[in-house]
């Protein structure tokens, strides 16, 4: 069977400066971030939601339309970051009820994610070459629901304790 992904790319775009917006995770079935044991098998949580930014030319109806594809940058519910379909470990997973913040800094060419106002660290430092960027949400399974809170003033954030990259 073919995997279906629902994608929402905003009309609003950014081409310079620093911007902050949030994604509220309304519904994420089975969003326990820990590995679940089912009988003799151990199942890892599946990627169900990706939030991030994509370049102007991102095609929402293409075959590769997840937030971290086609030159896009994303943070997933399983704690990975994705760029150009390449995934790597990044931060703690997010779950139903969490608010994921994204700071797009086009002056320093970086993307910084937050979870419930706690910094998850700078995820990407290579945001350049596309000119214009749009917030995006990818839903990889049915029954997920995410709300984009829009561009807002960045709230006062907390830095995680004992994280070496903050020293």
Coordinates of C-alpha atoms in Angstrom, one line a residue:
X1 CA 0.0 0.0 0.0
X2 CA 1.1 3.5 -0.7
X3 CA 1.9 5.7 2.3
X4 CA -0.3 8.8 2.4
X5 CA 1.0 12.1 3.9
X6 CA -1.2 15.1 4.4
X7 CA 0.8 18.4 4.2
X8 CA -0.2 22.0 5.0
X9 CA 2.1 24.8 3.8
X10 CA 1.2 28.3 4.9
X11 CA 0.7 31.1 2.4
X12 CA 2.7 33.4 4.7
X13 CA 6.4 33.3 3.9
X14 CA 9.6 34.8 5.2
X15 CA 12.7 36.0 3.3
X16 CA 14.6 37.9 6.0
X17 CA 14.9 38.5 9.7
X18 CA 14.0 36.4 12.7
X19 CA 10.5 34.8 13.1
X20 CA 8.9 32.6 15.8
X21 CA 5.8 30.5 15.4
X22 CA 4.2 27.5 17.3
X23 CA 2.6 24.2 16.5
X24 CA 0.1 22.9 19.1
X25 CA -0.1 19.1 19.0
X26 CA -3.8 18.5 19.5
X27 CA -4.1 14.7 18.7
X28 CA -1.2 12.2 18.4
X29 CA -2.5 8.6 18.9
X30 CA -0.2 6.4 20.9
X31 CA 2.2 9.3 21.6
X32 CA 4.0 7.7 24.5
X33 CA 7.6 8.6 23.6
X34 CA 9.0 5.4 25.2
X35 CA 9.5 2.2 23.3
X36 CA 6.4 0.0 23.8
X37 CA 6.6 -3.7 24.3
X38 CA 3.9 -5.8 22.5
X39 CA 4.2 -9.5 23.2
X40 CA 7.6 -10.8 22.2
X41 CA 8.2 -7.8 19.9
X42 CA 9.5 -4.4 20.8
X43 CA 8.0 -1.6 18.7
X44 CA 9.6 1.8 18.4
X45 CA 7.3 4.8 18.1
X46 CA 6.5 5.8 14.5
X47 CA 7.0 9.2 12.8
X48 CA 3.5 10.6 12.7
X49 CA 4.0 14.4 12.7
X50 CA 6.7 16.6 11.2
X51 CA 6.8 20.4 11.8
X52 CA 9.2 22.8 10.2
X53 CA 9.8 25.1 7.2
X54 CA 10.1 24.5 3.5
X55 CA 11.4 26.6 0.6
X56 CA 9.0 28.5 -1.7
X57 CA 9.2 25.8 -4.4
X58 CA 8.1 23.0 -2.1
X59 CA 5.4 20.9 -3.9
X60 CA 2.7 19.7 -1.5
X61 CA 1.3 17.3 -4.1
X62 CA 4.6 15.7 -5.1
X63 CA 5.7 12.2 -4.3
X64 CA 8.2 13.4 -1.7
X65 CA 6.1 15.8 0.3
X66 CA 7.1 15.4 4.0
X67 CA 8.3 18.5 5.8
X68 CA 11.9 17.4 5.7
X69 CA 12.1 16.7 2.0
X70 CA 12.5 18.9 -1.1
X71 CA 15.0 21.1 0.7
X72 CA 12.8 21.5 3.9
X73 CA 13.8 21.3 7.5
X74 CA 11.7 19.5 10.2
X75 CA 11.5 18.2 13.7
X76 CA 9.4 15.0 14.2
X77 CA 7.4 13.5 17.1
X78 CA 10.0 10.8 17.6
X79 CA 12.7 13.4 18.3
X80 CA 14.6 13.4 15.0
X81 CA 15.4 16.3 12.7
X82 CA 15.2 15.9 9.0
X83 CA 16.6 17.8 6.0
X84 CA 16.5 16.6 2.4
X85 CA 15.1 13.3 3.5
X86 CA 18.1 12.7 5.8
X87 CA 17.1 12.0 9.4
X88 CA 19.3 12.2 12.5
X89 CA 18.8 12.1 16.3
X90 CA 18.0 15.5 17.7
X91 CA 15.9 16.1 20.8
X92 CA 13.3 14.7 23.0
X93 CA 10.1 13.5 21.3
X94 CA 7.0 15.6 21.4
X95 CA 3.5 14.2 22.2
X96 CA -0.1 15.1 22.4
X97 CA -0.6 18.3 24.3
X98 CA 2.9 19.7 23.7
X99 CA 3.5 23.0 22.0
X100 CA 6.5 23.0 19.5
X101 CA 8.0 26.4 18.8
X102 CA 10.2 27.1 15.8
X103 CA 12.5 30.1 15.6
X104 CA 13.6 30.8 12.0
X105 CA 16.6 33.1 12.0
X106 CA 17.4 34.1 8.4
X107 CA 20.1 36.5 9.6
X108 CA 22.2 33.7 11.1
X109 CA 20.7 31.0 8.7
X110 CA 19.5 28.8 11.6
X111 CA 16.5 27.0 12.9
X112 CA 16.0 26.5 16.6
X113 CA 13.1 24.3 18.0
X114 CA 11.4 24.6 21.5
X115 CA 9.1 22.1 23.2
X116 CA 6.8 23.7 25.8
X117 CA 9.1 26.8 26.0
X118 CA 12.2 24.7 26.6
X119 CA 15.0 25.0 24.0
X120 CA 15.8 21.8 22.2
X121 CA 18.9 23.4 20.8
X122 CA 19.7 24.7 17.3
X123 CA 18.7 22.1 14.8
X124 CA 20.1 23.5 11.6
X125 CA 22.6 26.1 10.6
X126 CA 22.4 25.7 6.8
X127 CA 19.2 27.6 6.0
X128 CA 20.1 29.4 2.9
X129 CA 19.9 29.5 -0.9
X130 CA 16.1 29.3 -1.3
X131 CA 15.1 32.9 -0.6
X132 CA 11.6 32.4 0.8
X133 CA 10.4 30.0 3.4
X134 CA 7.0 28.8 4.6
X135 CA 6.0 27.0 7.9
X136 CA 4.8 23.5 7.2
X137 CA 3.1 20.6 8.9
X138 CA 3.2 17.0 7.7
X139 CA 0.8 14.3 9.1
X140 CA 2.1 10.9 8.3
X141 CA -0.8 8.9 9.8
X142 CA -4.6 9.4 10.1
X143 CA -6.2 10.8 13.2
X144 CA -3.4 13.3 14.0
X145 CA -4.3 16.9 14.5
X146 CA -2.0 20.0 14.8
X147 CA -2.8 23.6 15.1
X148 CA -0.4 26.3 13.8
X149 CA -0.6 29.2 16.3
X150 CA 0.9 31.6 13.8
X151 CA 3.7 34.1 14.0
X152 CA 3.8 35.3 17.6
X153 CA 6.3 37.0 19.9
X154 CA 8.8 34.5 21.2
X155 CA 7.9 33.6 24.8
X156 CA 10.5 33.5 27.5
X157 CA 12.2 30.2 27.1
X158 CA 14.0 27.9 29.5
X159 CA 17.3 26.3 28.8
X160 CA 17.6 22.6 29.8
X161 CA 19.8 21.8 32.7
X162 CA 23.2 20.1 32.3
X163 CA 23.2 20.4 28.5
X164 CA 26.8 20.9 27.4
X165 CA 26.0 23.0 24.4
X166 CA 24.6 25.7 26.7
X167 CA 27.8 26.1 28.7

